[in-house]
Amino acid sequence: MILKFLSIINFKNHENTSLKFDENINCIVGPNGVGKTNLLDSIHYLSFSKSYFNSIESFNIKEKENYFMIKGEFFNQEKQELDINCSYTNKKKVLKFNNKKYDKLSNHIGKIPLIIITPIDSNLINGSGEIRRKFIDKFLSQIDSSYLESLLFYNKTLNQRNALLKNSHNTNDYIDLLNTYDDSLAEFGTQIFNKRRDYISSIIKTVKKYYNIISNDREDIDVEYYSELQNNSFKNLLKENLQKDLVLQFTSSGIHRDDFIFKMKETNIKKTGSQGQQKSFLISLKLANFDLLYTKTNEKPILLLDDVFDKLDDNRVEQIMTILNSDNFGQIFITDTSFNRINSVMSTAKISCKYFLYNFNGTYHEKT
Amino acid sequence: MNFSSSIIKNVVEAISNFPGIGQKTALRLVIYLLRNKKNAYKISNTIKELVDKINYCSICFNITEFKYCEICQDPKRDKHTICIVEDISDIMAIENTMQYKGQYHVLGGLISPIDGIGPSNLNIEPLINKLSNGNIKEVIFALCASMEGETTNYYIFKKIKHIGCEITTISKGISIGSELEYADQITLGRALINRYSFENTLKE
């Protein structure tokens, strides 16, 4: 997928920006606060119909304005044009695909395959299990709509079961109804478990491959999927924990308690990894997702790299550029604060790219 | 809102209890009633009649003026088939299709502990009693295709499967006259999984 042309009005700190992009590598360079990351976020918005950073829509509107609009002209491998237009006014979001309005925004997910890597991703390592589950759920929903369906159904059932545990203890049919919910939880939960397990086992090789390239085989990494379902069937699990659930008044076991553990040298990378190592790991993980997304959609995803070289040594930066220079990757957007750094990175790797050089006052000029 | 009289205030508050009606609309209705006294009496009488005379059929929980509803009393209708619906409005929808000649059973809602509705709040006990007495050959689930609907189906199914009557559910899929590309993926996927022999479509 290639983004040819982007127009942003009143999105975050962009008042009116129109940019024509190169089919290969685009570098957005400028000092802090000129809107480099927001530019990437607007591209993310066109793919997911939401911001990567802000879930509150009104924060995405430029100060003192009452709407924003993002428009992108894409074309895919078959050279078909895809126009995407997204606007937000009066708390209403309208998303148009080739000038046709979507009834459901979720139908758009997956149309523009995209992977984003940003410094905020360090939450995946340092944050709670919920953040990791959300990350993996979001990715799997992008390649498999039935995954999203099962997940929504599971969560609804879980809420009903928890409400039942909390409220109505003494009705006669209490246990019968609990069993009914258990059966649906088991059915959908097992589907989700299988898909998460398959996903981890299918990307683990690629994550390791990329990490070995970036680190020059210096460290061993691993991803482990932790779920109570690994040693027990969901139905059994619910049965065994019934007494506990009755006391706690919520469902204490299931795939909503799953976690993914990122390991380096056999221990959690959260404890042993340096910032640079953690960052290398996250880049490898995201690039592995990139490969999987490419295979599933048969369309090269767009890759957004926000401040990707920060915290990494020259060696690792060079290795990352070798990876990105391969045929596997298509259009890439990179932001950086220093022209000298990125220019030397690009010339060492012998990569030609288009630069958008921003000044302090928000104006820019292009350079190739 | 400030009202000049406490009588008006009471009426407005009563009317704004209706679903979908707020205080402003309620006030508009009150002013209308004051200007059309004849109509107002007519409305209040019909409402009184409604509350006094309408009750629920003791067989199927449909609304009726008598002990049994018209459908349950109708000798031409098949007494061996029961269609389970959520509400009275669903009976009207199914009756309008003219495709169903059996009897009904109104649950009066769906199981949803979040909203405080458990099985004991619904007409499930009477249904089980009715089925246990025999004579019923087929039970048709016609509840909505939401998670709550599925749960209610499944709960009842587990309670009645030992009785031995045939248990079916209305099919879910592509609506007639619509184009495939506009169907949502979930519905289309289900419709494909639950496809049926083409020969069955020729009978109609």
PDB file of C-alpha atoms in Angstrom, chain A residues 155-314:
ATOM      1  CA  ASN A 155     -16.478  -9.965  26.870  1.00  0.00           C
ATOM      2  CA  LYS A 156     -20.242  -9.502  26.848  1.00  0.00           C
ATOM      3  CA  THR A 157     -20.777 -12.957  28.310  1.00  0.00           C
ATOM      4  CA  LEU A 158     -18.093 -12.310  30.907  1.00  0.00           C
ATOM      5  CA  ASN A 159     -19.817  -9.086  31.987  1.00  0.00           C
ATOM      6  CA  GLN A 160     -23.134 -10.905  32.342  1.00  0.00           C
ATOM      7  CA  ARG A 161     -21.533 -13.697  34.347  1.00  0.00           C
ATOM      8  CA  ASN A 162     -19.820 -11.208  36.643  1.00  0.00           C
ATOM      9  CA  ALA A 163     -23.075  -9.318  37.143  1.00  0.00           C
ATOM     10  CA  LEU A 164     -24.755 -12.596  38.016  1.00  0.00           C
ATOM     11  CA  LEU A 165     -22.035 -13.444  40.548  1.00  0.00           C
ATOM     12  CA  LYS A 166     -22.392 -10.029  42.078  1.00  0.00           C
ATOM     13  CA  ASN A 167     -26.146  -9.549  42.248  1.00  0.00           C
ATOM     14  CA  SER A 168     -28.433 -12.512  42.340  1.00  0.00           C
ATOM     15  CA  HIS A 169     -27.181 -15.140  44.726  1.00  0.00           C
ATOM     16  CA  ASN A 170     -30.270 -16.734  46.042  1.00  0.00           C
ATOM     17  CA  THR A 171     -32.371 -17.389  42.997  1.00  0.00           C
ATOM     18  CA  ASN A 172     -33.097 -21.050  42.347  1.00  0.00           C
ATOM     19  CA  ASP A 173     -31.722 -21.096  38.855  1.00  0.00           C
ATOM     20  CA  TYR A 174     -28.463 -19.422  39.818  1.00  0.00           C
ATOM     21  CA  ILE A 175     -26.164 -22.378  39.206  1.00  0.00           C
ATOM     22  CA  ASP A 176     -28.000 -23.444  36.043  1.00  0.00           C
ATOM     23  CA  LEU A 177     -27.556 -19.994  34.575  1.00  0.00           C
ATOM     24  CA  LEU A 178     -23.906 -19.871  35.598  1.00  0.00           C
ATOM     25  CA  ASN A 179     -23.388 -23.142  33.743  1.00  0.00           C
ATOM     26  CA  THR A 180     -25.044 -21.663  30.675  1.00  0.00           C
ATOM     27  CA  TYR A 181     -22.596 -18.765  30.713  1.00  0.00           C
ATOM     28  CA  ASP A 182     -19.721 -21.145  31.368  1.00  0.00           C
ATOM     29  CA  ASP A 183     -20.522 -23.069  28.207  1.00  0.00           C
ATOM     30  CA  SER A 184     -20.443 -19.934  26.028  1.00  0.00           C
ATOM     31  CA  LEU A 185     -17.318 -18.626  27.749  1.00  0.00           C
ATOM     32  CA  ALA A 186     -15.634 -21.957  27.134  1.00  0.00           C
ATOM     33  CA  GLU A 187     -16.640 -22.065  23.484  1.00  0.00           C
ATOM     34  CA  PHE A 188     -15.476 -18.545  22.578  1.00  0.00           C
ATOM     35  CA  GLY A 189     -12.615 -18.442  25.063  1.00  0.00           C
ATOM     36  CA  THR A 190     -11.117 -21.613  23.623  1.00  0.00           C
ATOM     37  CA  GLN A 191     -11.306 -20.159  20.103  1.00  0.00           C
ATOM     38  CA  ILE A 192      -9.487 -17.036  21.274  1.00  0.00           C
ATOM     39  CA  PHE A 193      -6.926 -19.097  23.170  1.00  0.00           C
ATOM     40  CA  ASN A 194      -6.164 -21.184  20.089  1.00  0.00           C
ATOM     41  CA  LYS A 195      -5.761 -18.126  17.900  1.00  0.00           C
ATOM     42  CA  ARG A 196      -3.481 -16.367  20.386  1.00  0.00           C
ATOM     43  CA  ARG A 197      -1.373 -19.504  20.767  1.00  0.00           C
ATOM     44  CA  ASP A 198      -1.114 -19.987  17.004  1.00  0.00           C
ATOM     45  CA  TYR A 199      -0.197 -16.332  16.581  1.00  0.00           C
ATOM     46  CA  ILE A 200       2.659 -16.500  19.091  1.00  0.00           C
ATOM     47  CA  SER A 201       4.030 -19.706  17.638  1.00  0.00           C
ATOM     48  CA  SER A 202       3.842 -18.285  14.111  1.00  0.00           C
ATOM     49  CA  ILE A 203       5.714 -15.042  14.849  1.00  0.00           C
ATOM     50  CA  ILE A 204       8.268 -16.237  17.379  1.00  0.00           C
ATOM     51  CA  LYS A 205      10.746 -17.342  14.690  1.00  0.00           C
ATOM     52  CA  THR A 206      10.546 -14.022  12.867  1.00  0.00           C
ATOM     53  CA  VAL A 207      10.897 -12.009  16.079  1.00  0.00           C
ATOM     54  CA  LYS A 208      14.051 -13.974  16.908  1.00  0.00           C
ATOM     55  CA  LYS A 209      15.358 -13.593  13.374  1.00  0.00           C
ATOM     56  CA  TYR A 210      14.975  -9.819  13.390  1.00  0.00           C
ATOM     57  CA  TYR A 211      16.373  -9.473  16.895  1.00  0.00           C
ATOM     58  CA  ASN A 212      19.437 -11.512  15.965  1.00  0.00           C
ATOM     59  CA  ILE A 213      20.063  -9.290  12.949  1.00  0.00           C
ATOM     60  CA  ILE A 214      19.645  -6.075  14.944  1.00  0.00           C
ATOM     61  CA  SER A 215      21.814  -7.221  17.866  1.00  0.00           C
ATOM     62  CA  ASN A 216      24.382  -9.164  15.842  1.00  0.00           C
ATOM     63  CA  ASP A 217      23.402 -12.405  17.633  1.00  0.00           C
ATOM     64  CA  ARG A 218      24.402 -10.936  20.950  1.00  0.00           C
ATOM     65  CA  GLU A 219      21.361 -11.886  23.073  1.00  0.00           C
ATOM     66  CA  ASP A 220      18.754 -14.602  23.154  1.00  0.00           C
ATOM     67  CA  ILE A 221      15.134 -13.495  23.301  1.00  0.00           C
ATOM     68  CA  ASP A 222      11.829 -15.292  23.549  1.00  0.00           C
ATOM     69  CA  VAL A 223       8.094 -14.669  23.761  1.00  0.00           C
ATOM     70  CA  GLU A 224       6.007 -16.829  26.029  1.00  0.00           C
ATOM     71  CA  TYR A 225       2.273 -17.056  26.051  1.00  0.00           C
ATOM     72  CA  TYR A 226       0.944 -17.548  29.536  1.00  0.00           C
ATOM     73  CA  SER A 227      -2.604 -18.807  29.866  1.00  0.00           C
ATOM     74  CA  GLU A 228      -4.388 -20.995  32.391  1.00  0.00           C
ATOM     75  CA  LEU A 229      -5.840 -22.827  29.418  1.00  0.00           C
ATOM     76  CA  GLN A 230      -2.487 -24.345  28.577  1.00  0.00           C
ATOM     77  CA  ASN A 231      -2.822 -27.079  31.194  1.00  0.00           C
ATOM     78  CA  ASN A 232      -6.564 -27.309  31.574  1.00  0.00           C
ATOM     79  CA  SER A 233      -9.737 -27.107  29.538  1.00  0.00           C
ATOM     80  CA  PHE A 234     -11.758 -23.937  29.990  1.00  0.00           C
ATOM     81  CA  LYS A 235     -14.769 -25.855  31.276  1.00  0.00           C
ATOM     82  CA  ASN A 236     -12.732 -27.602  33.930  1.00  0.00           C
ATOM     83  CA  LEU A 237     -11.099 -24.365  34.909  1.00  0.00           C
ATOM     84  CA  LEU A 238     -14.434 -22.664  35.490  1.00  0.00           C
ATOM     85  CA  LYS A 239     -15.685 -25.670  37.413  1.00  0.00           C
ATOM     86  CA  GLU A 240     -12.634 -25.814  39.668  1.00  0.00           C
ATOM     87  CA  ASN A 241     -12.760 -22.105  40.397  1.00  0.00           C
ATOM     88  CA  LEU A 242     -16.508 -21.956  41.004  1.00  0.00           C
ATOM     89  CA  GLN A 243     -16.269 -21.730  44.793  1.00  0.00           C
ATOM     90  CA  LYS A 244     -13.576 -19.065  44.518  1.00  0.00           C
ATOM     91  CA  ASP A 245     -15.660 -17.086  41.998  1.00  0.00           C
ATOM     92  CA  LEU A 246     -18.677 -17.236  44.288  1.00  0.00           C
ATOM     93  CA  VAL A 247     -16.658 -15.676  47.087  1.00  0.00           C
ATOM     94  CA  LEU A 248     -14.825 -13.135  44.954  1.00  0.00           C
ATOM     95  CA  GLN A 249     -17.990 -12.262  42.980  1.00  0.00           C
ATOM     96  CA  PHE A 250     -16.175 -12.171  39.675  1.00  0.00           C
ATOM     97  CA  THR A 251     -14.729 -14.644  37.195  1.00  0.00           C
ATOM     98  CA  SER A 252     -11.202 -15.328  38.378  1.00  0.00           C
ATOM     99  CA  SER A 253      -9.972 -17.481  35.524  1.00  0.00           C
ATOM    100  CA  GLY A 254     -10.045 -17.339  31.757  1.00  0.00           C
ATOM    101  CA  ILE A 255      -8.433 -15.749  28.735  1.00  0.00           C
ATOM    102  CA  HIS A 256      -9.085 -12.292  30.160  1.00  0.00           C
ATOM    103  CA  ARG A 257      -6.224 -13.104  32.564  1.00  0.00           C
ATOM    104  CA  ASP A 258      -3.763 -14.205  29.853  1.00  0.00           C
ATOM    105  CA  ASP A 259      -0.367 -12.592  29.566  1.00  0.00           C
ATOM    106  CA  PHE A 260       2.531 -12.520  27.161  1.00  0.00           C
ATOM    107  CA  ILE A 261       5.992 -12.542  28.659  1.00  0.00           C
ATOM    108  CA  PHE A 262       8.868 -11.055  26.724  1.00  0.00           C
ATOM    109  CA  LYS A 263      12.107 -12.715  27.711  1.00  0.00           C
ATOM    110  CA  MET A 264      15.792 -12.047  27.297  1.00  0.00           C
ATOM    111  CA  LYS A 265      18.350 -14.599  28.453  1.00  0.00           C
ATOM    112  CA  GLU A 266      15.593 -16.603  30.180  1.00  0.00           C
ATOM    113  CA  THR A 267      14.341 -13.735  32.364  1.00  0.00           C
ATOM    114  CA  ASN A 268      11.810 -10.993  31.820  1.00  0.00           C
ATOM    115  CA  ILE A 269      13.230  -8.317  29.550  1.00  0.00           C
ATOM    116  CA  LYS A 270      11.560  -5.748  31.814  1.00  0.00           C
ATOM    117  CA  LYS A 271      14.158  -6.569  34.468  1.00  0.00           C
ATOM    118  CA  THR A 272      17.271  -7.468  32.517  1.00  0.00           C
ATOM    119  CA  GLY A 273      17.056  -5.525  29.269  1.00  0.00           C
ATOM    120  CA  SER A 274      18.626  -2.097  28.796  1.00  0.00           C
ATOM    121  CA  GLN A 275      16.531   0.596  27.125  1.00  0.00           C
ATOM    122  CA  GLY A 276      18.267  -0.081  23.827  1.00  0.00           C
ATOM    123  CA  GLN A 277      17.723  -3.825  24.126  1.00  0.00           C
ATOM    124  CA  GLN A 278      14.071  -3.336  25.003  1.00  0.00           C
ATOM    125  CA  LYS A 279      13.644  -1.062  22.050  1.00  0.00           C
ATOM    126  CA  SER A 280      15.371  -3.570  19.746  1.00  0.00           C
ATOM    127  CA  PHE A 281      12.986  -6.218  21.012  1.00  0.00           C
ATOM    128  CA  LEU A 282       9.897  -4.098  20.363  1.00  0.00           C
ATOM    129  CA  ILE A 283      11.112  -3.263  16.853  1.00  0.00           C
ATOM    130  CA  SER A 284      11.646  -6.984  16.155  1.00  0.00           C
ATOM    131  CA  LEU A 285       8.156  -7.785  17.469  1.00  0.00           C
ATOM    132  CA  LYS A 286       6.528  -5.118  15.312  1.00  0.00           C
ATOM    133  CA  LEU A 287       8.506  -6.127  12.232  1.00  0.00           C
ATOM    134  CA  ALA A 288       7.384  -9.729  12.776  1.00  0.00           C
ATOM    135  CA  ASN A 289       3.796  -8.437  12.855  1.00  0.00           C
ATOM    136  CA  PHE A 290       4.586  -6.591   9.642  1.00  0.00           C
ATOM    137  CA  ASP A 291       5.623  -9.838   7.946  1.00  0.00           C
ATOM    138  CA  LEU A 292       2.525 -11.671   9.162  1.00  0.00           C
ATOM    139  CA  LEU A 293       0.238  -8.837   8.074  1.00  0.00           C
ATOM    140  CA  TYR A 294       1.914  -8.835   4.657  1.00  0.00           C
ATOM    141  CA  THR A 295       1.359 -12.588   4.216  1.00  0.00           C
ATOM    142  CA  LYS A 296      -2.264 -12.384   5.358  1.00  0.00           C
ATOM    143  CA  THR A 297      -3.315  -9.348   3.296  1.00  0.00           C
ATOM    144  CA  ASN A 298      -0.980  -9.873   0.336  1.00  0.00           C
ATOM    145  CA  GLU A 299      -0.345  -6.157   0.389  1.00  0.00           C
ATOM    146  CA  LYS A 300       2.824  -4.498   1.705  1.00  0.00           C
ATOM    147  CA  PRO A 301       1.780  -2.612   4.845  1.00  0.00           C
ATOM    148  CA  ILE A 302       2.784   1.004   5.355  1.00  0.00           C
ATOM    149  CA  LEU A 303       5.441   1.316   8.048  1.00  0.00           C
ATOM    150  CA  LEU A 304       5.539   4.318  10.391  1.00  0.00           C
ATOM    151  CA  LEU A 305       8.715   4.771  12.444  1.00  0.00           C
ATOM    152  CA  ASP A 306       8.576   7.473  15.083  1.00  0.00           C
ATOM    153  CA  ASP A 307      11.959   8.483  16.480  1.00  0.00           C
ATOM    154  CA  VAL A 308      13.146   4.947  15.909  1.00  0.00           C
ATOM    155  CA  PHE A 309      16.911   5.562  16.152  1.00  0.00           C
ATOM    156  CA  ASP A 310      16.818   7.176  19.565  1.00  0.00           C
ATOM    157  CA  LYS A 311      18.523   5.096  22.310  1.00  0.00           C
ATOM    158  CA  LEU A 312      20.061   2.677  19.795  1.00  0.00           C
ATOM    159  CA  ASP A 313      23.784   2.369  19.074  1.00  0.00           C
ATOM    160  CA  ASP A 314      25.146   2.997  15.573  1.00  0.00           C
TER     161      ASP A 314
END
